[in-house]
PDB file of C-alpha atoms and ligand atoms in Angstrom:
ATOM      1  CA  MET E   1      23.865 -38.451 -21.379  1.00 47.00           C
ATOM      2  CA  GLU E   2      27.356 -37.468 -22.236  1.00 46.00           C
ATOM      3  CA  ASN E   3      27.428 -33.872 -22.980  1.00 52.00           C
ATOM      4  CA  VAL E   4      25.651 -33.157 -19.524  1.00 55.00           C
ATOM      5  CA  THR E   5      27.758 -30.754 -17.867  1.00 56.00           C
ATOM      6  CA  SER E   6      27.527 -29.224 -14.511  1.00 68.00           C
ATOM      7  CA  VAL E   7      26.486 -25.716 -15.453  1.00 75.00           C
ATOM      8  CA  LYS E   8      26.886 -23.374 -12.635  1.00 79.00           C
ATOM      9  CA  THR E   9      26.248 -19.904 -14.120  1.00 88.00           C
ATOM     10  CA  PHE E  10      24.191 -19.052 -16.934  1.00 92.00           C
ATOM     11  CA  ILE E  11      24.762 -15.844 -19.037  1.00 91.00           C
ATOM     12  CA  LEU E  12      21.616 -13.468 -19.643  1.00 90.00           C
ATOM     13  CA  LEU E  13      21.945 -11.881 -22.707  1.00 89.00           C
ATOM     14  CA  GLY E  14      19.305  -9.260 -21.943  1.00 87.00           C
ATOM     15  CA  PHE E  15      18.971  -6.665 -24.837  1.00 85.00           C
ATOM     16  CA  SER E  16      22.861  -6.935 -25.991  1.00 82.00           C
ATOM     17  CA  ASN E  17      21.704  -7.622 -29.287  1.00 79.00           C
ATOM     18  CA  ALA E  18      21.366  -3.686 -29.915  1.00 80.00           C
ATOM     19  CA  PRO E  19      24.726  -2.967 -28.751  1.00 81.00           C
ATOM     20  CA  HIS E  20      24.258   1.139 -29.242  1.00 85.00           C
ATOM     21  CA  TRP E  21      21.282   1.286 -27.689  1.00 86.00           C
ATOM     22  CA  GLN E  22      22.298   0.013 -24.204  1.00 90.00           C
ATOM     23  CA  ILE E  23      22.542   3.707 -22.596  1.00 91.00           C
ATOM     24  CA  LEU E  24      18.954   4.578 -23.773  1.00 93.00           C
ATOM     25  CA  PHE E  25      17.642   1.290 -22.585  1.00 92.00           C
ATOM     26  CA  PHE E  26      19.150   1.826 -19.149  1.00 94.00           C
ATOM     27  CA  VAL E  27      17.693   5.259 -18.941  1.00 96.00           C
ATOM     28  CA  ILE E  28      14.115   4.040 -19.977  1.00 95.00           C
ATOM     29  CA  PHE E  29      14.039   1.019 -17.687  1.00 95.00           C
ATOM     30  CA  LEU E  30      15.548   3.202 -14.815  1.00 97.00           C
ATOM     31  CA  CYS E  31      12.829   5.720 -15.251  1.00 96.00           C
ATOM     32  CA  ILE E  32      10.208   3.236 -15.322  1.00 95.00           C
ATOM     33  CA  TYR E  33      11.208   1.693 -12.601  1.00 96.00           C
ATOM     34  CA  ILE E  34      11.494   4.696 -10.184  1.00 97.00           C
ATOM     35  CA  ALA E  35       8.029   5.794 -11.868  1.00 95.00           C
ATOM     36  CA  THR E  36       6.552   2.043 -10.913  1.00 95.00           C
ATOM     37  CA  VAL E  37       7.769   2.367  -7.492  1.00 96.00           C
ATOM     38  CA  LEU E  38       6.946   5.909  -6.833  1.00 95.00           C
ATOM     39  CA  GLY E  39       3.326   5.532  -8.453  1.00 93.00           C
ATOM     40  CA  ASN E  40       2.439   2.432  -6.472  1.00 94.00           C
ATOM     41  CA  LEU E  41       3.988   3.524  -3.260  1.00 94.00           C
ATOM     42  CA  LEU E  42       1.794   6.731  -3.291  1.00 92.00           C
ATOM     43  CA  ILE E  43      -1.141   4.918  -3.408  1.00 91.00           C
ATOM     44  CA  ILE E  44      -0.150   2.438  -0.695  1.00 94.00           C
ATOM     45  CA  VAL E  45       0.291   5.644   1.421  1.00 93.00           C
ATOM     46  CA  LEU E  46      -2.751   7.314   0.196  1.00 92.00           C
ATOM     47  CA  ILE E  47      -4.858   4.242   0.707  1.00 92.00           C
ATOM     48  CA  ASN E  48      -3.531   4.116   4.525  1.00 94.00           C
ATOM     49  CA  VAL E  49      -4.065   7.584   5.661  1.00 92.00           C
ATOM     50  CA  ASP E  50      -7.159   8.560   4.089  1.00 89.00           C
ATOM     51  CA  SER E  51      -9.925   7.019   5.584  1.00 87.00           C
ATOM     52  CA  ALA E  52     -12.337   7.602   2.631  1.00 87.00           C
ATOM     53  CA  LEU E  53     -10.232   5.008   0.673  1.00 88.00           C
ATOM     54  CA  SER E  54     -11.141   1.967   3.154  1.00 88.00           C
ATOM     55  CA  THR E  55     -13.200  -0.099   1.238  1.00 89.00           C
ATOM     56  CA  PRO E  56     -12.778  -3.544  -0.272  1.00 91.00           C
ATOM     57  CA  MET E  57     -11.781  -2.204  -3.567  1.00 89.00           C
ATOM     58  CA  TYR E  58      -8.984  -0.050  -1.952  1.00 91.00           C
ATOM     59  CA  PHE E  59      -7.774  -2.872   0.206  1.00 94.00           C
ATOM     60  CA  PHE E  60      -7.280  -5.068  -3.066  1.00 93.00           C
ATOM     61  CA  LEU E  61      -5.756  -2.022  -4.862  1.00 91.00           C
ATOM     62  CA  ARG E  62      -3.128  -1.644  -2.090  1.00 94.00           C
ATOM     63  CA  ASN E  63      -2.254  -5.242  -2.281  1.00 95.00           C
ATOM     64  CA  LEU E  64      -2.046  -4.875  -6.017  1.00 93.00           C
ATOM     65  CA  SER E  65       0.475  -1.676  -5.704  1.00 94.00           C
ATOM     66  CA  PHE E  66       2.536  -3.480  -3.127  1.00 96.00           C
ATOM     67  CA  LEU E  67       2.715  -6.764  -5.493  1.00 96.00           C
ATOM     68  CA  GLU E  68       3.694  -4.562  -8.444  1.00 94.00           C
ATOM     69  CA  ILE E  69       6.518  -3.148  -6.528  1.00 96.00           C
ATOM     70  CA  CYS E  70       7.841  -6.648  -5.655  1.00 96.00           C
ATOM     71  CA  TYR E  71       7.174  -7.858  -9.085  1.00 95.00           C
ATOM     72  CA  THR E  72       9.290  -5.283 -10.764  1.00 96.00           C
ATOM     73  CA  SER E  73      11.785  -5.201  -8.502  1.00 96.00           C
ATOM     74  CA  VAL E  74      12.343  -8.963  -9.381  1.00 96.00           C
ATOM     75  CA  THR E  75      13.211  -8.231 -12.886  1.00 95.00           C
ATOM     76  CA  ILE E  76      14.293  -4.514 -13.652  1.00 95.00           C
ATOM     77  CA  PRO E  77      17.103  -3.897 -11.120  1.00 95.00           C
ATOM     78  CA  LYS E  78      19.039  -6.965 -12.428  1.00 94.00           C
ATOM     79  CA  LEU E  79      18.293  -5.764 -15.829  1.00 94.00           C
ATOM     80  CA  LEU E  80      19.767  -2.529 -15.120  1.00 94.00           C
ATOM     81  CA  ASP E  81      22.716  -4.219 -13.722  1.00 93.00           C
ATOM     82  CA  ASN E  82      23.185  -6.402 -16.472  1.00 91.00           C
ATOM     83  CA  ILE E  83      23.072  -3.562 -18.975  1.00 91.00           C
ATOM     84  CA  LEU E  84      25.981  -1.747 -17.112  1.00 90.00           C
ATOM     85  CA  ALA E  85      27.779  -4.814 -16.218  1.00 87.00           C
ATOM     86  CA  ARG E  86      30.503  -6.464 -18.431  1.00 83.00           C
ATOM     87  CA  ASP E  87      30.112  -9.908 -16.873  1.00 87.00           C
ATOM     88  CA  LYS E  88      26.820 -10.911 -17.563  1.00 89.00           C
ATOM     89  CA  THR E  89      26.908 -14.135 -15.811  1.00 91.00           C
ATOM     90  CA  ILE E  90      24.040 -15.203 -13.212  1.00 92.00           C
ATOM     91  CA  SER E  91      24.482 -18.070 -11.036  1.00 92.00           C
ATOM     92  CA  LEU E  92      22.251 -20.899 -11.032  1.00 91.00           C
ATOM     93  CA  HIS E  93      20.961 -20.143  -7.506  1.00 91.00           C
ATOM     94  CA  ALA E  94      20.384 -16.526  -8.343  1.00 94.00           C
ATOM     95  CA  CYS E  95      18.545 -17.617 -11.672  1.00 94.00           C
ATOM     96  CA  ALA E  96      16.355 -20.101  -9.733  1.00 95.00           C
ATOM     97  CA  THR E  97      15.629 -17.471  -6.776  1.00 96.00           C
ATOM     98  CA  GLN E  98      14.701 -14.980  -9.715  1.00 96.00           C
ATOM     99  CA  MET E  99      12.342 -17.448 -11.534  1.00 96.00           C
ATOM    100  CA  TYR E 100      10.799 -18.241  -8.252  1.00 96.00           C
ATOM    101  CA  PHE E 101      10.048 -14.767  -7.345  1.00 97.00           C
ATOM    102  CA  PHE E 102       8.757 -13.854 -10.649  1.00 96.00           C
ATOM    103  CA  LEU E 103       6.547 -16.541 -11.104  1.00 95.00           C
ATOM    104  CA  PHE E 104       5.383 -16.349  -7.461  1.00 97.00           C
ATOM    105  CA  PHE E 105       4.295 -12.348  -8.045  1.00 96.00           C
ATOM    106  CA  GLY E 106       3.149 -13.092 -11.352  1.00 94.00           C
ATOM    107  CA  ALA E 107       0.709 -15.941 -10.788  1.00 95.00           C
ATOM    108  CA  THR E 108      -0.278 -13.854  -7.413  1.00 96.00           C
ATOM    109  CA  GLU E 109      -1.256 -10.744  -9.697  1.00 94.00           C
ATOM    110  CA  CYS E 110      -3.417 -13.326 -12.030  1.00 94.00           C
ATOM    111  CA  CYS E 111      -5.226 -14.345  -9.208  1.00 94.00           C
ATOM    112  CA  LEU E 112      -5.742 -10.870  -7.673  1.00 95.00           C
ATOM    113  CA  LEU E 113      -6.915  -9.096 -10.510  1.00 93.00           C
ATOM    114  CA  ALA E 114      -9.441 -11.726 -11.092  1.00 95.00           C
ATOM    115  CA  PHE E 115     -10.533 -11.265  -7.656  1.00 95.00           C
ATOM    116  CA  MET E 116     -10.606  -7.333  -8.038  1.00 92.00           C
ATOM    117  CA  ALA E 117     -12.832  -7.765 -11.083  1.00 93.00           C
ATOM    118  CA  TYR E 118     -15.163 -10.155  -9.035  1.00 94.00           C
ATOM    119  CA  ASP E 119     -15.244  -7.041  -6.658  1.00 93.00           C
ATOM    120  CA  ARG E 120     -16.373  -4.691  -8.982  1.00 90.00           C
ATOM    121  CA  TYR E 121     -18.980  -7.341 -10.311  1.00 92.00           C
ATOM    122  CA  VAL E 122     -20.642  -7.781  -6.838  1.00 93.00           C
ATOM    123  CA  ALA E 123     -20.395  -3.862  -6.059  1.00 90.00           C
ATOM    124  CA  ILE E 124     -21.987  -2.838  -9.694  1.00 87.00           C
ATOM    125  CA  CYS E 125     -24.298  -5.774 -10.194  1.00 88.00           C
ATOM    126  CA  ASN E 126     -25.354  -6.840  -6.446  1.00 89.00           C
ATOM    127  CA  PRO E 127     -24.824  -3.623  -4.455  1.00 88.00           C
ATOM    128  CA  LEU E 128     -27.341  -4.696  -1.664  1.00 92.00           C
ATOM    129  CA  CYS E 129     -25.455  -7.716  -0.898  1.00 92.00           C
ATOM    130  CA  TYR E 130     -22.053  -6.095  -1.285  1.00 93.00           C
ATOM    131  CA  PRO E 131     -21.409  -5.252   2.176  1.00 92.00           C
ATOM    132  CA  VAL E 132     -21.843  -8.851   3.265  1.00 93.00           C
ATOM    133  CA  ILE E 133     -20.343 -10.581   0.485  1.00 93.00           C
ATOM    134  CA  MET E 134     -17.148  -8.672   0.596  1.00 92.00           C
ATOM    135  CA  ARG E 135     -16.773  -8.194   4.220  1.00 92.00           C
ATOM    136  CA  LYS E 136     -13.228  -7.521   5.679  1.00 92.00           C
ATOM    137  CA  SER E 137     -12.434 -11.026   6.470  1.00 94.00           C
ATOM    138  CA  VAL E 138     -13.472 -12.362   2.836  1.00 95.00           C
ATOM    139  CA  CYS E 139     -11.238  -9.842   1.339  1.00 95.00           C
ATOM    140  CA  VAL E 140      -8.242 -10.686   3.245  1.00 96.00           C
ATOM    141  CA  GLN E 141      -8.954 -14.760   2.574  1.00 97.00           C
ATOM    142  CA  LEU E 142      -9.077 -13.810  -1.183  1.00 96.00           C
ATOM    143  CA  ALA E 143      -5.970 -11.760  -1.114  1.00 97.00           C
ATOM    144  CA  ALA E 144      -4.176 -14.510   1.002  1.00 97.00           C
ATOM    145  CA  LEU E 145      -5.642 -17.035  -1.420  1.00 96.00           C
ATOM    146  CA  SER E 146      -3.985 -15.063  -4.199  1.00 96.00           C
ATOM    147  CA  TRP E 147      -0.551 -15.174  -2.560  1.00 97.00           C
ATOM    148  CA  THR E 148      -0.892 -19.119  -1.870  1.00 96.00           C
ATOM    149  CA  CYS E 149      -1.938 -19.844  -5.419  1.00 94.00           C
ATOM    150  CA  GLY E 150       1.280 -17.837  -6.625  1.00 95.00           C
ATOM    151  CA  SER E 151       3.754 -19.446  -4.152  1.00 95.00           C
ATOM    152  CA  LEU E 152       2.665 -22.855  -5.102  1.00 94.00           C
ATOM    153  CA  VAL E 153       3.071 -22.411  -8.677  1.00 92.00           C
ATOM    154  CA  ALA E 154       6.559 -20.787  -8.329  1.00 94.00           C
ATOM    155  CA  VAL E 155       7.681 -24.016  -5.965  1.00 94.00           C
ATOM    156  CA  GLY E 156       6.233 -26.096  -8.368  1.00 90.00           C
ATOM    157  CA  HIS E 157       7.623 -24.625 -11.871  1.00 89.00           C
ATOM    158  CA  THR E 158      11.035 -23.621 -10.069  1.00 92.00           C
ATOM    159  CA  THR E 159      11.914 -27.076  -8.302  1.00 90.00           C
ATOM    160  CA  PHE E 160      11.101 -29.079 -11.455  1.00 87.00           C
ATOM    161  CA  ILE E 161      12.840 -27.104 -14.040  1.00 88.00           C
ATOM    162  CA  PHE E 162      15.939 -26.604 -11.700  1.00 89.00           C
ATOM    163  CA  THR E 163      16.277 -30.231 -10.786  1.00 87.00           C
ATOM    164  CA  LEU E 164      16.804 -30.956 -14.511  1.00 86.00           C
ATOM    165  CA  PRO E 165      20.182 -31.385 -16.194  1.00 86.00           C
ATOM    166  CA  PHE E 166      21.433 -28.562 -17.938  1.00 87.00           C
ATOM    167  CA  CYS E 167      23.623 -29.098 -21.204  1.00 79.00           C
ATOM    168  CA  ASP E 168      26.619 -27.503 -22.537  1.00 73.00           C
ATOM    169  CA  SER E 169      25.247 -24.140 -23.475  1.00 82.00           C
ATOM    170  CA  ASN E 170      24.361 -21.598 -20.794  1.00 87.00           C
ATOM    171  CA  VAL E 171      23.116 -18.592 -22.594  1.00 90.00           C
ATOM    172  CA  ILE E 172      20.097 -17.408 -21.837  1.00 90.00           C
ATOM    173  CA  ASN E 173      18.483 -15.281 -24.470  1.00 88.00           C
ATOM    174  CA  HIS E 174      16.296 -13.007 -22.324  1.00 91.00           C
ATOM    175  CA  PHE E 175      16.653 -10.316 -19.485  1.00 92.00           C
ATOM    176  CA  PHE E 176      15.476 -12.550 -16.785  1.00 93.00           C
ATOM    177  CA  CYS E 177      15.562 -15.969 -16.081  1.00 93.00           C
ATOM    178  CA  GLU E 178      12.094 -16.759 -17.744  1.00 90.00           C
ATOM    179  CA  ILE E 179      10.877 -20.294 -17.844  1.00 89.00           C
ATOM    180  CA  GLN E 180      11.326 -20.865 -21.694  1.00 85.00           C
ATOM    181  CA  PRO E 181      14.988 -19.617 -22.403  1.00 87.00           C
ATOM    182  CA  VAL E 182      15.985 -21.496 -19.097  1.00 89.00           C
ATOM    183  CA  LEU E 183      13.826 -24.852 -20.498  1.00 86.00           C
ATOM    184  CA  LYS E 184      15.850 -24.228 -23.493  1.00 84.00           C
ATOM    185  CA  LEU E 185      18.841 -25.329 -22.140  1.00 87.00           C
ATOM    186  CA  VAL E 186      17.702 -28.406 -20.595  1.00 87.00           C
ATOM    187  CA  CYS E 187      19.188 -31.572 -21.800  1.00 84.00           C
ATOM    188  CA  GLY E 188      17.059 -33.963 -23.569  1.00 78.00           C
ATOM    189  CA  ASP E 189      13.415 -34.364 -23.525  1.00 80.00           C
ATOM    190  CA  THR E 190      11.406 -31.802 -21.799  1.00 80.00           C
ATOM    191  CA  TYR E 191       7.901 -32.666 -23.323  1.00 83.00           C
ATOM    192  CA  TRP E 192       6.438 -33.521 -19.836  1.00 82.00           C
ATOM    193  CA  ASN E 193       7.858 -29.983 -18.410  1.00 80.00           C
ATOM    194  CA  GLU E 194       6.142 -28.362 -21.294  1.00 83.00           C
ATOM    195  CA  ILE E 195       2.703 -29.984 -20.715  1.00 86.00           C
ATOM    196  CA  GLN E 196       3.077 -29.004 -17.188  1.00 83.00           C
ATOM    197  CA  ILE E 197       3.781 -25.190 -17.839  1.00 83.00           C
ATOM    198  CA  ILE E 198       0.866 -25.218 -20.091  1.00 85.00           C
ATOM    199  CA  GLY E 199      -1.643 -26.966 -17.376  1.00 87.00           C
ATOM    200  CA  ALA E 200      -0.272 -24.733 -14.573  1.00 85.00           C
ATOM    201  CA  ALA E 201      -0.730 -21.511 -16.974  1.00 84.00           C
ATOM    202  CA  ALA E 202      -4.062 -22.687 -17.961  1.00 86.00           C
ATOM    203  CA  PHE E 203      -5.109 -22.639 -14.210  1.00 86.00           C
ATOM    204  CA  VAL E 204      -3.352 -19.651 -13.116  1.00 89.00           C
ATOM    205  CA  ILE E 205      -3.927 -17.311 -16.339  1.00 92.00           C
ATOM    206  CA  LEU E 206      -6.854 -18.736 -18.310  1.00 92.00           C
ATOM    207  CA  MET E 207      -9.107 -19.165 -15.550  1.00 93.00           C
ATOM    208  CA  PRO E 208      -8.935 -16.056 -13.993  1.00 94.00           C
ATOM    209  CA  PHE E 209      -8.901 -14.328 -17.515  1.00 94.00           C
ATOM    210  CA  MET E 210     -12.162 -16.111 -17.882  1.00 94.00           C
ATOM    211  CA  LEU E 211     -13.575 -14.970 -14.631  1.00 94.00           C
ATOM    212  CA  ILE E 212     -12.783 -11.436 -15.077  1.00 94.00           C
ATOM    213  CA  LEU E 213     -14.232 -11.328 -19.027  1.00 93.00           C
ATOM    214  CA  LEU E 214     -17.356 -13.085 -17.391  1.00 95.00           C
ATOM    215  CA  SER E 215     -17.556 -10.148 -14.570  1.00 94.00           C
ATOM    216  CA  TYR E 216     -16.890  -7.571 -16.967  1.00 92.00           C
ATOM    217  CA  PHE E 217     -19.685  -9.133 -19.300  1.00 92.00           C
ATOM    218  CA  HIS E 218     -22.179  -8.725 -16.525  1.00 93.00           C
ATOM    219  CA  ILE E 219     -20.772  -5.342 -15.161  1.00 90.00           C
ATOM    220  CA  ILE E 220     -21.454  -4.013 -19.115  1.00 88.00           C
ATOM    221  CA  ALA E 221     -24.786  -5.378 -19.146  1.00 90.00           C
ATOM    222  CA  THR E 222     -25.776  -3.981 -15.717  1.00 88.00           C
ATOM    223  CA  ILE E 223     -24.242  -0.542 -17.268  1.00 86.00           C
ATOM    224  CA  LEU E 224     -26.366  -0.800 -20.330  1.00 86.00           C
ATOM    225  CA  ARG E 225     -29.643  -1.061 -18.387  1.00 85.00           C
ATOM    226  CA  MET E 226     -28.609   2.115 -16.134  1.00 80.00           C
ATOM    227  CA  LYS E 227     -31.003   5.127 -16.842  1.00 79.00           C
ATOM    228  CA  SER E 228     -28.527   8.126 -16.558  1.00 80.00           C
ATOM    229  CA  ALA E 229     -26.164   8.797 -19.516  1.00 82.00           C
ATOM    230  CA  LYS E 230     -23.840  10.295 -17.363  1.00 81.00           C
ATOM    231  CA  SER E 231     -23.220   7.290 -14.931  1.00 78.00           C
ATOM    232  CA  GLN E 232     -23.264   5.140 -17.869  1.00 81.00           C
ATOM    233  CA  GLN E 233     -20.281   6.997 -19.432  1.00 81.00           C
ATOM    234  CA  LYS E 234     -18.361   6.902 -16.054  1.00 77.00           C
ATOM    235  CA  ALA E 235     -18.701   3.414 -15.624  1.00 77.00           C
ATOM    236  CA  PHE E 236     -17.924   2.551 -19.225  1.00 78.00           C
ATOM    237  CA  SER E 237     -14.834   4.692 -19.463  1.00 77.00           C
ATOM    238  CA  THR E 238     -13.640   3.088 -16.093  1.00 75.00           C
ATOM    239  CA  CYS E 239     -14.398  -0.574 -17.585  1.00 79.00           C
ATOM    240  CA  SER E 240     -12.966   0.172 -20.895  1.00 81.00           C
ATOM    241  CA  SER E 241      -9.324   1.189 -19.348  1.00 79.00           C
ATOM    242  CA  HIS E 242      -9.544  -1.805 -16.833  1.00 81.00           C
ATOM    243  CA  LEU E 243     -10.309  -4.249 -19.703  1.00 87.00           C
ATOM    244  CA  ILE E 244      -7.324  -3.002 -21.853  1.00 85.00           C
ATOM    245  CA  VAL E 245      -4.630  -3.370 -19.140  1.00 83.00           C
ATOM    246  CA  VAL E 246      -6.153  -6.754 -18.318  1.00 89.00           C
ATOM    247  CA  SER E 247      -6.133  -7.986 -21.855  1.00 89.00           C
ATOM    248  CA  LEU E 248      -2.663  -6.651 -22.283  1.00 88.00           C
ATOM    249  CA  PHE E 249      -1.553  -8.691 -19.154  1.00 91.00           C
ATOM    250  CA  TYR E 250      -3.085 -11.864 -19.692  1.00 93.00           C
ATOM    251  CA  GLY E 251      -3.105 -11.808 -23.523  1.00 91.00           C
ATOM    252  CA  THR E 252       0.719 -11.511 -23.674  1.00 89.00           C
ATOM    253  CA  ALA E 253       1.296 -14.111 -20.799  1.00 90.00           C
ATOM    254  CA  ILE E 254      -1.369 -16.503 -22.622  1.00 89.00           C
ATOM    255  CA  PHE E 255       0.643 -16.003 -25.880  1.00 87.00           C
ATOM    256  CA  ILE E 256       3.965 -16.793 -24.194  1.00 86.00           C
ATOM    257  CA  TYR E 257       3.085 -19.559 -21.739  1.00 85.00           C
ATOM    258  CA  ILE E 258       0.437 -21.699 -23.703  1.00 83.00           C
ATOM    259  CA  ARG E 259       1.875 -23.280 -26.765  1.00 77.00           C
ATOM    260  CA  PRO E 260       4.398 -25.768 -27.629  1.00 71.00           C
ATOM    261  CA  LYS E 261       8.362 -25.389 -27.201  1.00 65.00           C
ATOM    262  CA  SER E 262       8.988 -25.480 -31.022  1.00 63.00           C
ATOM    263  CA  SER E 263       7.201 -22.328 -31.726  1.00 67.00           C
ATOM    264  CA  TYR E 264       9.526 -20.279 -29.245  1.00 67.00           C
ATOM    265  CA  SER E 265      10.938 -17.263 -30.709  1.00 75.00           C
ATOM    266  CA  LEU E 266      13.239 -15.986 -27.999  1.00 72.00           C
ATOM    267  CA  ASN E 267      13.706 -12.709 -29.400  1.00 79.00           C
ATOM    268  CA  VAL E 268       9.983 -11.948 -30.063  1.00 83.00           C
ATOM    269  CA  ASP E 269       9.384 -13.430 -26.878  1.00 86.00           C
ATOM    270  CA  LYS E 270      11.604 -11.093 -25.177  1.00 87.00           C
ATOM    271  CA  LEU E 271       9.701  -8.087 -26.568  1.00 87.00           C
ATOM    272  CA  LEU E 272       6.313  -9.359 -25.711  1.00 88.00           C
ATOM    273  CA  SER E 273       7.111 -10.426 -22.265  1.00 89.00           C
ATOM    274  CA  LEU E 274       7.777  -6.884 -21.621  1.00 91.00           C
ATOM    275  CA  PHE E 275       4.276  -5.992 -21.512  1.00 89.00           C
ATOM    276  CA  TYR E 276       3.571  -8.378 -18.468  1.00 90.00           C
ATOM    277  CA  SER E 277       6.677  -7.852 -16.814  1.00 92.00           C
ATOM    278  CA  VAL E 278       7.206  -4.226 -17.267  1.00 93.00           C
ATOM    279  CA  ILE E 279       4.402  -2.262 -18.753  1.00 92.00           C
ATOM    280  CA  THR E 280       1.497  -3.554 -16.865  1.00 90.00           C
ATOM    281  CA  PRO E 281       3.043  -2.574 -13.537  1.00 91.00           C
ATOM    282  CA  ILE E 282       3.299   0.991 -14.384  1.00 91.00           C
ATOM    283  CA  LEU E 283      -0.073   1.236 -16.087  1.00 89.00           C
ATOM    284  CA  ASN E 284      -1.959  -0.389 -13.200  1.00 84.00           C
ATOM    285  CA  PRO E 285      -1.704   2.620 -10.559  1.00 81.00           C
ATOM    286  CA  ILE E 286      -2.457   4.737 -13.365  1.00 84.00           C
ATOM    287  CA  ILE E 287      -5.367   3.037 -14.590  1.00 85.00           C
ATOM    288  CA  TYR E 288      -7.036   1.830 -11.505  1.00 78.00           C
ATOM    289  CA  SER E 289      -5.998   4.474  -9.117  1.00 79.00           C
ATOM    290  CA  LEU E 290      -4.696   7.820 -10.371  1.00 76.00           C
ATOM    291  CA  ARG E 291      -7.674   8.181 -12.979  1.00 79.00           C
ATOM    292  CA  ASN E 292     -10.253   7.567 -10.282  1.00 81.00           C
ATOM    293  CA  LYS E 293     -12.057  10.580  -8.874  1.00 82.00           C
ATOM    294  CA  ASP E 294     -12.100   9.383  -5.073  1.00 84.00           C
ATOM    295  CA  VAL E 295      -8.146   8.966  -5.196  1.00 87.00           C
ATOM    296  CA  LYS E 296      -7.644  12.260  -6.843  1.00 88.00           C
ATOM    297  CA  LYS E 297      -9.628  13.636  -3.841  1.00 89.00           C
ATOM    298  CA  ALA E 298      -7.796  11.858  -1.296  1.00 90.00           C
ATOM    299  CA  LEU E 299      -4.631  13.063  -3.015  1.00 90.00           C
ATOM    300  CA  LYS E 300      -5.635  16.629  -2.612  1.00 91.00           C
ATOM    301  CA  ARG E 301      -7.151  16.328   0.876  1.00 91.00           C
ATOM    302  CA  THR E 302      -3.833  14.786   1.858  1.00 89.00           C
ATOM    303  CA  VAL E 303      -1.583  17.114   0.181  1.00 90.00           C
ATOM    304  CA  LEU E 304      -3.596  19.995   1.792  1.00 91.00           C
ATOM    305  CA  LYS E 305      -2.985  18.458   5.269  1.00 89.00           C
ATOM    306  CA  LEU E 306       0.424  18.077   4.911  1.00 88.00           C
ATOM    307  CA  MET E 307       0.783  21.895   3.683  1.00 88.00           C
ATOM    308  CA  SER E 308      -1.459  22.861   6.915  1.00 88.00           C
ATOM    309  CA  SER E 309       0.311  21.089   9.393  1.00 82.00           C
ATOM    310  CA  LYS E 310       3.787  22.694   8.206  1.00 71.00           C
TER     311      LYS E 310
HETATM  312  C1  LIG V 401      -1.715  -7.920   1.275  1.00 89.46           C
HETATM  313  O1  LIG V 401      -2.929  -9.122   1.467  1.00 89.46           O
HETATM  314  C2  LIG V 401      -2.006  -9.929   2.189  1.00 89.46           C
HETATM  315  C3  LIG V 401      -3.108 -11.283   2.454  1.00 89.46           C
HETATM  316  O2  LIG V 401      -4.673 -11.036   3.017  1.00 89.46           O
HETATM  317  C4  LIG V 401      -1.922  -9.673   3.634  1.00 89.46           C
HETATM  318  O3  LIG V 401      -1.269 -10.499   4.400  1.00 89.46           O
HETATM  319  C5  LIG V 401      -0.942  -8.355   3.231  1.00 89.46           C
HETATM  320  O4  LIG V 401      -0.504  -7.515   4.139  1.00 89.46           O
HETATM  321  C6  LIG V 401      -1.605  -7.175   2.232  1.00 89.46           C
HETATM  322  N1  LIG V 401      -0.674  -6.308   1.874  1.00 89.46           N
HETATM  323  C7  LIG V 401      -0.951  -5.051   1.881  1.00 89.46           C
HETATM  324  C8  LIG V 401      -0.169  -3.934   1.561  1.00 89.46           C
HETATM  325  O5  LIG V 401      -1.993  -4.389   1.948  1.00 89.46           O
END
């Protein structure tokens, strides 16, 4: 225990291993952040004002859009600040807070996406029971369950990691306070923490992912039995784009969280974690909503209404 120091600040390296690209990175991440916030805000506003979008699916989508705004706001603004700042330090408390909220929103998203897939499964495979199964109260409870699950995961991980002693090094080779790079700075044996991370990840990442795959398996089987080729094609194009985003999100998360610490390669991990922390939040509104005909119609109606009221 002799080289245990009381580390009070960490240094977030971000992408400073590519010093000539900093301005470009700044512009790209700024654009992505603005697009993510505006795209998701647009969806929330549309779902609120257009009465045609008051089905359970849009209740979940609005919740997802709200969640994506929160989720990206945890990492990207700090990353932008970090690119510009000379001083790349982050206090222990700020780091713990960032990790808490990142895990909170991330785990919530894992659960919410699964309930959204389940919602589609019931709507397509069991349309007669759909209004009964997906009552308003059930939707609210499922969404609340996602948020609760996310907060439990976040509290658990963050308190366990930040009560451990940190050693001399305080350099985090990542663009935010992600679990593995912080765990790497902990003194001594972190075997049980790793087991815990893998266990929790299996619970909040693998289980929802399985549920999603199962839902889409049934959905695709139902689509294949449809009579008209046109409705088949439409359903397929929706499903395949959902599956691509979902696989990108869960696939990279599974790769990052479910493996032993000895195999951490922080430079590769940093790039891979861009997929679940930055790229899927901007893809989700595009894939789930803006490609959707009902949303496009609602957008047109709302714009016309706004123009005629002027
Ligand atoms: C998301 O769902 C939770 C839990 O049901 C609810 O409290 C919250 O208001 C919802 N947010 C949005 C933007 O729909």
